[in-house]
Coordinates of C-alpha atoms in Angstrom, one line a residue:
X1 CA 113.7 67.9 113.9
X2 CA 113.9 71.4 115.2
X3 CA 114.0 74.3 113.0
X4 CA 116.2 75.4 115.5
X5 CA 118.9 72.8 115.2
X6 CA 119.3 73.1 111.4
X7 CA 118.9 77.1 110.7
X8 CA 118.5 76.5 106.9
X9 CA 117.0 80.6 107.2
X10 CA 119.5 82.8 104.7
X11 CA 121.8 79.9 103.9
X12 CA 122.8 79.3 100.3
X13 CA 124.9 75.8 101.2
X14 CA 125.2 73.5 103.8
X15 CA 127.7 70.4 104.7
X16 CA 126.8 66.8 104.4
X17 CA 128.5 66.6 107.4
X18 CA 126.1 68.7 109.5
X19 CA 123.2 66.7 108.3
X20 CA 124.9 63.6 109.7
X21 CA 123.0 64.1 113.7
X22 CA 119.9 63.8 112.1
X23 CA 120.3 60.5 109.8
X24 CA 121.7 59.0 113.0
X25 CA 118.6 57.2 113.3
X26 CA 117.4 53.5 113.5
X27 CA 116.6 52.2 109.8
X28 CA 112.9 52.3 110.6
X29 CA 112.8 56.0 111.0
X30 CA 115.5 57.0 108.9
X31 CA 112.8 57.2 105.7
X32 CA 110.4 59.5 107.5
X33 CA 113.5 61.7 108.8
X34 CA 115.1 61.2 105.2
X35 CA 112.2 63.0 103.5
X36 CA 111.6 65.5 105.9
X37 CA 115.2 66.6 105.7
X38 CA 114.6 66.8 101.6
X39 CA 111.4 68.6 102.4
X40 CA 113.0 71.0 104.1
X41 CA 116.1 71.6 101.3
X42 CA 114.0 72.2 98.6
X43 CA 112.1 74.6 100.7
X44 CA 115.0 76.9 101.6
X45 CA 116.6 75.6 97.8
X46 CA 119.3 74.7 100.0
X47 CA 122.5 73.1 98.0
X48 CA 124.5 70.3 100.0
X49 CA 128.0 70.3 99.7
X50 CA 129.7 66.9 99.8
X51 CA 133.1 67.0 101.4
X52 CA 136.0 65.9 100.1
X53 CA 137.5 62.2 101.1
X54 CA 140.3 62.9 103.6
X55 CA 143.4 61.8 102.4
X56 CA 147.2 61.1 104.0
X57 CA 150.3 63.6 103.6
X58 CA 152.5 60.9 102.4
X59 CA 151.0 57.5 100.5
X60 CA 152.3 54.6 101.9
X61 CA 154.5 52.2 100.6
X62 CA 154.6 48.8 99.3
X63 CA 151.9 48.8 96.8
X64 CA 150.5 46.3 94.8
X65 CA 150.7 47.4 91.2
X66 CA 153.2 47.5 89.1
X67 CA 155.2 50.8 87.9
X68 CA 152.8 50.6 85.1
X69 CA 150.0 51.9 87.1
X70 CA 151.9 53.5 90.0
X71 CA 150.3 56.6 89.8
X72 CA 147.3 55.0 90.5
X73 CA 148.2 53.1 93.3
X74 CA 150.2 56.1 95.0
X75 CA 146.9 58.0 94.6
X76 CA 144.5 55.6 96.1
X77 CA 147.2 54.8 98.9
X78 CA 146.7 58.6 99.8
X79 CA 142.8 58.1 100.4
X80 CA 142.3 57.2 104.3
X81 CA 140.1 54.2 104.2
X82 CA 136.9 53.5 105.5
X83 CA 136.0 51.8 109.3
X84 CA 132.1 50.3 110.0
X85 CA 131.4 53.7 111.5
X86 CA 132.2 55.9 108.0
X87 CA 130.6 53.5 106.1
X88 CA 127.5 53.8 107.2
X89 CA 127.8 57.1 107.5
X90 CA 128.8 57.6 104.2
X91 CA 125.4 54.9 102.9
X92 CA 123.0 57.1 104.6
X93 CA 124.2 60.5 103.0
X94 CA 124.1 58.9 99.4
X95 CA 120.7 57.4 100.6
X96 CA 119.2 60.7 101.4
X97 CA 120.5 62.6 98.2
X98 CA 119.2 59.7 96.4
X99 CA 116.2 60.7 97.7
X100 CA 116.6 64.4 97.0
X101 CA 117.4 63.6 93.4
X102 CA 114.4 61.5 93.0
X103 CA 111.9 63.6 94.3
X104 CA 113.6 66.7 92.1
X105 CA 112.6 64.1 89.2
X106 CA 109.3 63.5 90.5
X107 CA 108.4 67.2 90.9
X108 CA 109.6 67.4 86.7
X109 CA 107.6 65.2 86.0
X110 CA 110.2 62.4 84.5
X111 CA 110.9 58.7 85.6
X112 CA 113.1 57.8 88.3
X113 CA 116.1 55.9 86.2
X114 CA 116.3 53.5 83.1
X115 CA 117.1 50.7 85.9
X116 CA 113.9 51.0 87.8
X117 CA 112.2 50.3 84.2
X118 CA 112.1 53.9 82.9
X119 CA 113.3 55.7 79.9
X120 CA 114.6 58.8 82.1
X121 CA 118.1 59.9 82.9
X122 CA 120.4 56.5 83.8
X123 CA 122.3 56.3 86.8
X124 CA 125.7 56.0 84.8
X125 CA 125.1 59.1 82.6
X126 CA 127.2 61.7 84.2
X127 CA 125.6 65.0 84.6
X128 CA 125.6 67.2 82.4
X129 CA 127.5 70.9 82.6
X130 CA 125.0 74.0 81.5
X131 CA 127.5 76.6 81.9
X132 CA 130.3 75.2 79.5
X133 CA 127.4 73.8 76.7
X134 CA 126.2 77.9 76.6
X135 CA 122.9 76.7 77.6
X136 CA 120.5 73.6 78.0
X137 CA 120.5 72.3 74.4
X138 CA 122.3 69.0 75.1
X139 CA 120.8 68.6 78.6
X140 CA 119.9 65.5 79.8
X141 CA 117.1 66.6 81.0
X142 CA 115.7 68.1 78.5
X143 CA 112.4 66.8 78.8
X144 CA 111.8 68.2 82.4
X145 CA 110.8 72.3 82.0
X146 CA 113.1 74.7 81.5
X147 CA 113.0 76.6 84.9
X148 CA 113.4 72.8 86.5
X149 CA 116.9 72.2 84.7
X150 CA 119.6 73.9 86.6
X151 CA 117.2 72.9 89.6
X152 CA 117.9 68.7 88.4
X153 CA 121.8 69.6 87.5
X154 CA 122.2 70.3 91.3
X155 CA 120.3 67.7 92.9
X156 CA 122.4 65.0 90.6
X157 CA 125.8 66.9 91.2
X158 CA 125.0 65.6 94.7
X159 CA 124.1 62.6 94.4
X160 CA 127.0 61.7 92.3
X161 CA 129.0 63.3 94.6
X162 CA 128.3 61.8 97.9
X163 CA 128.3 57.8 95.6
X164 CA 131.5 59.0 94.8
X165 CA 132.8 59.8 98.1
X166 CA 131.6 56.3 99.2
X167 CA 133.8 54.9 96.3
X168 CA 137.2 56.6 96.3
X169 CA 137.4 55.5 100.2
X170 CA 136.7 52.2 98.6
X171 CA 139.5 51.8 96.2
X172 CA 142.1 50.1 98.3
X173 CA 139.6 47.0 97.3
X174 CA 141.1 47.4 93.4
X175 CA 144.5 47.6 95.0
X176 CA 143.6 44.4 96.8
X177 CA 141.6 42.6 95.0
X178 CA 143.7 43.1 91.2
X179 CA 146.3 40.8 91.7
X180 CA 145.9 37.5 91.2
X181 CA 144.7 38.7 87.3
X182 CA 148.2 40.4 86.1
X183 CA 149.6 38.6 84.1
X184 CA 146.9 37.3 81.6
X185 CA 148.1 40.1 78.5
X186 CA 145.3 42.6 79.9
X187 CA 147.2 46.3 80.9
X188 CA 147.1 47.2 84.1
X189 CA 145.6 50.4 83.6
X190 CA 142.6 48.2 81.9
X191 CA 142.1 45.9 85.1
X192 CA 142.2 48.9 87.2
X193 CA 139.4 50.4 85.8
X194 CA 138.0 47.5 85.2
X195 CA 137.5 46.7 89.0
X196 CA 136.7 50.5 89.7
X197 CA 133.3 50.4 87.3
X198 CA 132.9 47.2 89.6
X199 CA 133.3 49.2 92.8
X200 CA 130.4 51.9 91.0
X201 CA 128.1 49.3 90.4
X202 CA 128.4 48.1 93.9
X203 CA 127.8 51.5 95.4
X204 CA 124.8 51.6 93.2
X205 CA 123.6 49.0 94.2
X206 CA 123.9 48.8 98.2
X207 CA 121.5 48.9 100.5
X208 CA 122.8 49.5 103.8
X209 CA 119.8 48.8 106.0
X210 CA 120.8 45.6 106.0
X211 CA 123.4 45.4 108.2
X212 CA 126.2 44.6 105.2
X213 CA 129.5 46.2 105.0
X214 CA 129.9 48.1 101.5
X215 CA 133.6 46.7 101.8
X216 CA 132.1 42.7 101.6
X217 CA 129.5 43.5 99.3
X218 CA 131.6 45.8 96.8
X219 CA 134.4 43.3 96.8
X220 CA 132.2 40.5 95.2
X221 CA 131.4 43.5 92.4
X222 CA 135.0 43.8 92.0
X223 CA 136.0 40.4 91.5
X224 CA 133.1 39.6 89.1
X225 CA 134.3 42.6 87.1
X226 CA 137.8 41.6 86.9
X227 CA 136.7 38.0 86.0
X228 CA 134.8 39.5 83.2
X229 CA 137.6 41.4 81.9
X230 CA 140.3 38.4 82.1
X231 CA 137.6 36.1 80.3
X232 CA 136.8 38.7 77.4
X233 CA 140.3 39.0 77.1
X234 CA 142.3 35.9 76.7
X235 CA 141.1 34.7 73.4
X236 CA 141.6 36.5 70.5
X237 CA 137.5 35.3 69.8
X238 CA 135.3 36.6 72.8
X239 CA 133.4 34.2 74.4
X240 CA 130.7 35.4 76.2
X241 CA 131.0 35.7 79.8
X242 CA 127.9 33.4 80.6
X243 CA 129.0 30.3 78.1
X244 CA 132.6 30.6 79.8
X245 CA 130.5 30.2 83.4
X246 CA 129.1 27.4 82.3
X247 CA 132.3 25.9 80.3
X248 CA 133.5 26.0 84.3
X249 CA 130.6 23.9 85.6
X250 CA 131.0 21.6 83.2
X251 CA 134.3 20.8 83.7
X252 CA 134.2 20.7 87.4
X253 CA 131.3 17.8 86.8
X254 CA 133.6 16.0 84.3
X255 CA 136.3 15.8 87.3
X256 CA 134.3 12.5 88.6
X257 CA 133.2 11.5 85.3
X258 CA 134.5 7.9 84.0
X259 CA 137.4 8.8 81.7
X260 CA 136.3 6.1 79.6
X261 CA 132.9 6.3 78.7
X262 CA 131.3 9.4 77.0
X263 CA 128.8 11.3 79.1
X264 CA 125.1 11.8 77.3
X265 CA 124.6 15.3 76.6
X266 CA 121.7 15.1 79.2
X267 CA 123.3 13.5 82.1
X268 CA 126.1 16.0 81.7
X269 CA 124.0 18.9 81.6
X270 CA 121.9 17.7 84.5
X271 CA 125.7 16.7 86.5
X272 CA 126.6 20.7 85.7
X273 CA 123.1 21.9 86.6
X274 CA 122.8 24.0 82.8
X275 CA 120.7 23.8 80.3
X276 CA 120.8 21.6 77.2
X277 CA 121.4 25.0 75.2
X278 CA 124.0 26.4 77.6
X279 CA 125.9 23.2 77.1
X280 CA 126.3 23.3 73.3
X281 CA 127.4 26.8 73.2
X282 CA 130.2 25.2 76.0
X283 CA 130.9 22.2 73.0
X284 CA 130.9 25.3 70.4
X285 CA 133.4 27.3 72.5
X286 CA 135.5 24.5 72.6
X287 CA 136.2 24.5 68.8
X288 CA 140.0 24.1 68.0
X289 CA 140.6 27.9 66.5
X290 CA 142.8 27.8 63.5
X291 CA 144.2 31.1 61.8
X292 CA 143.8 30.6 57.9
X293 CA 146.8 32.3 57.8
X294 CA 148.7 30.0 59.7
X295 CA 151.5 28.4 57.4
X296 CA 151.7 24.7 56.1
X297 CA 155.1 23.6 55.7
X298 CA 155.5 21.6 52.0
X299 CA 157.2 18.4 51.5
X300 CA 161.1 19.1 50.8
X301 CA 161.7 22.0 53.3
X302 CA 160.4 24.2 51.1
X303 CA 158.6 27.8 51.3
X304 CA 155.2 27.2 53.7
X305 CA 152.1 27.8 52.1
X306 CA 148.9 28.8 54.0
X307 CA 146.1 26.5 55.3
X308 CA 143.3 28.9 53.1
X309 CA 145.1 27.5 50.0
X310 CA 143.4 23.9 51.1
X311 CA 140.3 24.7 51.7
X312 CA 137.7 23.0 49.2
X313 CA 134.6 25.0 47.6
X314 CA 131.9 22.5 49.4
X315 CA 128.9 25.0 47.2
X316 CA 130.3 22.7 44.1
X317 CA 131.9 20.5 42.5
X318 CA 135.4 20.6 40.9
X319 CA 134.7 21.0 37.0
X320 CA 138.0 20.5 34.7
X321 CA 136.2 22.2 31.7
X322 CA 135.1 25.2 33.4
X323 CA 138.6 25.6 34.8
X324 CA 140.1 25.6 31.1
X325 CA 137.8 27.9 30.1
X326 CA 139.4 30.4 32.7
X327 CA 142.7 30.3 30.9
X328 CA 143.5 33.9 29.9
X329 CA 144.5 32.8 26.5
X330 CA 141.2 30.7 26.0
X331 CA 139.2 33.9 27.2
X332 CA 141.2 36.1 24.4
X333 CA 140.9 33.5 21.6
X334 CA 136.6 33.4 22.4
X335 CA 136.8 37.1 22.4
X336 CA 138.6 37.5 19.1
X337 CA 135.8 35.2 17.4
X338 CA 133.2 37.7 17.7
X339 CA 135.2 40.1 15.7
X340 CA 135.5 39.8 11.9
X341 CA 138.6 38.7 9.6
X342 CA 139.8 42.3 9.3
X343 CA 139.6 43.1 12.7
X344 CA 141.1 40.2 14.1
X345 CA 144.2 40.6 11.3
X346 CA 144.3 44.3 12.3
X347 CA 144.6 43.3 16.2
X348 CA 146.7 40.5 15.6
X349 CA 149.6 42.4 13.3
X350 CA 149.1 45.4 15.9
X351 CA 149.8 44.0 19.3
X352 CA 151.9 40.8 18.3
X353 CA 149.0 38.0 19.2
X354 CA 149.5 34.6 18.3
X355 CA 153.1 34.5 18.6
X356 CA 154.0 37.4 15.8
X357 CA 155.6 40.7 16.1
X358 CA 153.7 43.7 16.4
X359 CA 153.8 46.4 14.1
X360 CA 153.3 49.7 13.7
X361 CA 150.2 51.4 11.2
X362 CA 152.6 51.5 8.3
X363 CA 153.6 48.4 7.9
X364 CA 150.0 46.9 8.3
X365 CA 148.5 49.4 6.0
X366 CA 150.9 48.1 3.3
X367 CA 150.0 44.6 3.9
X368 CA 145.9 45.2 3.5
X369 CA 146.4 47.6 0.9
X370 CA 144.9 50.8 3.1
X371 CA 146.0 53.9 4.7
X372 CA 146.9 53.8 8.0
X373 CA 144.5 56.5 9.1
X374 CA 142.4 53.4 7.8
X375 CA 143.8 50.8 10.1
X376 CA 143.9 52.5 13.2
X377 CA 140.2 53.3 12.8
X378 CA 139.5 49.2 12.0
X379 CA 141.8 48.8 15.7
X380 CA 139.4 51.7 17.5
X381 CA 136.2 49.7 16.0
X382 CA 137.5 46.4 17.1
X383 CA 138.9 47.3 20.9
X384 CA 135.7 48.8 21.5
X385 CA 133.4 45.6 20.8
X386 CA 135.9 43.9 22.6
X387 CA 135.4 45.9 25.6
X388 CA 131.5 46.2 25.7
X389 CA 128.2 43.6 25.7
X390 CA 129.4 39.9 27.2
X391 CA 132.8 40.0 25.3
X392 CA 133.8 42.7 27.6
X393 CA 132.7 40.5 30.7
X394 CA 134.7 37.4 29.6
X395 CA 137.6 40.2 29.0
X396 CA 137.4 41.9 32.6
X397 CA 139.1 39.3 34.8
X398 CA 142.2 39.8 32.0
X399 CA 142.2 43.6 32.7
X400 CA 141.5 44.2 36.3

């Protein structure tokens, strides 16, 4: 490369697009050239600008979404799509920011990305914006030096920029690809960005040195991603998404199966090609799901009761005595014993128990022979035995 081809001298910015003669190399010498070009940036501390994804005047018509998501789907028609040509053109500029970023985090000293086994910045962690956090206090790089920050903030506004120029050209593949799973209860707006984190894993993921289009190998992304999102999403219980790939295995094997005769647990997981394990997390799934809400109509037509009201207490056994013993007046009566013969009249004459009327201070105080400042201090003494020590435990289910 020829200093004099790329004048990098004086220049604060410089297009993607003008780097594009030089990484329109064969894939063995596009690493060498690659680096060099990097080299060269962070010599000049040169920023790339990513352009912008061209985009029609008018969106076309006939889309595929509903009015629900129409602004989406009037946006995305906007977006030219992609030919062989821009795609690989478009693979090799995120390939050699890719690079740039790395070797920024290599010169600071952190690890590449949590998905090449590190505990440094992850891939889907946007970048973070210095100016509008006043600073670098919730940087996420703030292990790297200080002087190296802004210097990392660049180099992944880049990358992120040139992965995301290789996805918006991409998105006619949500479009596409989203239909055959409306319907299933999930909103639209969900499925859409359902397969749209499915188009930015695929981008992530590509490797374009081998001869694939991003369109083929982004679209099985998508559709796994969708898949996903129907599964988790039909049953009110999630089922995981591997148990549910297996529950589809095994009933593609059961398709040949005798409908007669009852299929070992082994020769079925060996005619599904799963695990033993996998298949009784398929059996598990399969449970009948009951809501214990759910009513119960009674004989006679009349008001439903609730299937919770059924259930039996299988942590013991049904004892009649213990269940008398739970009767609010047997509780008061066992309660009252611990008190003496005054009390118990004084509480009984007071609040009507046993049947009688209650009266008022007066008219017990004649009957013992007191004052009443005298009874209501017997009443005070007696209703607070009752409500402390293990008569007030036998008395709480009465009061609460």
């Amino acid at each position: 490369m020829e200093e004099t081809v790329l004048d990098l001298r004086g220049r604060l910015r410089v297009g993607v697009s003008e780097l594009d003669p030089f990484l329109d190399v064969g894939i063995g010498a596009f690493p060498r050239i690659a680096d060099e070009i990097v080299r060269r940036l962070d010599e000049a501390g040169v920023e790339v600008v990513v352009d912008p994804p061209a985009r029609r005047g008018e969106p076309s018509r006939g889309g595929v979404l509903p009015a629900s998501a129409f602004a989406f789907a009037q946006e995305v028609a906007r977006i030219v799509p992609m030919d062989r040509e821009e795609e690989g053109r478009l693979a090799r500029r995120f390939d050699l920011l890719e690079r740039r970023y790395r070797a920024a985090l290599r010169a600071a000293r952190l690890p590449p990305s949590s998905e090449d086994g590190g505990p440094g910045p992850c891939r889907g962690i946007p970048a973070c914006d210095h100016e509008g956090r006043g600073g670098f206090p919730a940087c996420l790089f703030d292990a790297a030096p200080p002087e190296r920050r802004a210097s990392l903030h660049a180099r992944r506004v880049e990358r992120d920029a040139a992965r995301n120029a290789l996805v918006e050209r991409s998105l006619w593949l949500v479009l596409r690809l989203v239909r055959p799973y409306l319907g299933f209860g999930i909103p639209v707006a969900d499925l859409a960005q359902e397969g749209t984190l499915g188009l930015l894993a695929a981008a992530e993921r590509f490797d374009w040195t081998r001869g694939v289009r991003f369109a083929t190998y982004a679209g099985y992304s998508v559709i796994q991603a969708l898949q996903a999102a129907s599964l988790r999403c039909r049953r009110l219980i999630r089922i995981p998404f591997s148990v549910q790939k297996a529950r589809r295995k095994v009933s593609a094997a059961l398709l040949g199966a005798d409908p007669g005769r009852e299929v070992p647990l082994q020769e079925l997981a060996a005619r599904a090609r799963v695990s033993a394990r996998s298949l009784r997390g398929v059996r598990e799934a399969e449970r009948l799901i009951l809501s214990l809400d759910s009513g119960i109509a009674e004989e006679g037509g009349g008001s439903e009761d609730v299937r919770r009201n059924h259930l039996e207490d299988a942590r013991g056994g049904i004892d009649l005595d213990s269940i008398e013993d739970l009767r609010p007046r047997d509780r008061l009566r066992r309660a009252m014993g611990t008190l003496g013969p005054r009390e118990q009249l004084v509480l009984e004459r007071r609040f009507g128990l046993n049947g009688s009327a209650s009266q008022t201070l007066e008219e017990v105080a004649v009957d013992l022979g007191v004052s009443p400042e005298r009874v209501r201090q017997i009443q005070v003494r007696a209703l607070r035995r009752l409500g402390t020590g293990d008569t007030g435990r036998l008395l709480s289910p009465l009061v609460a």
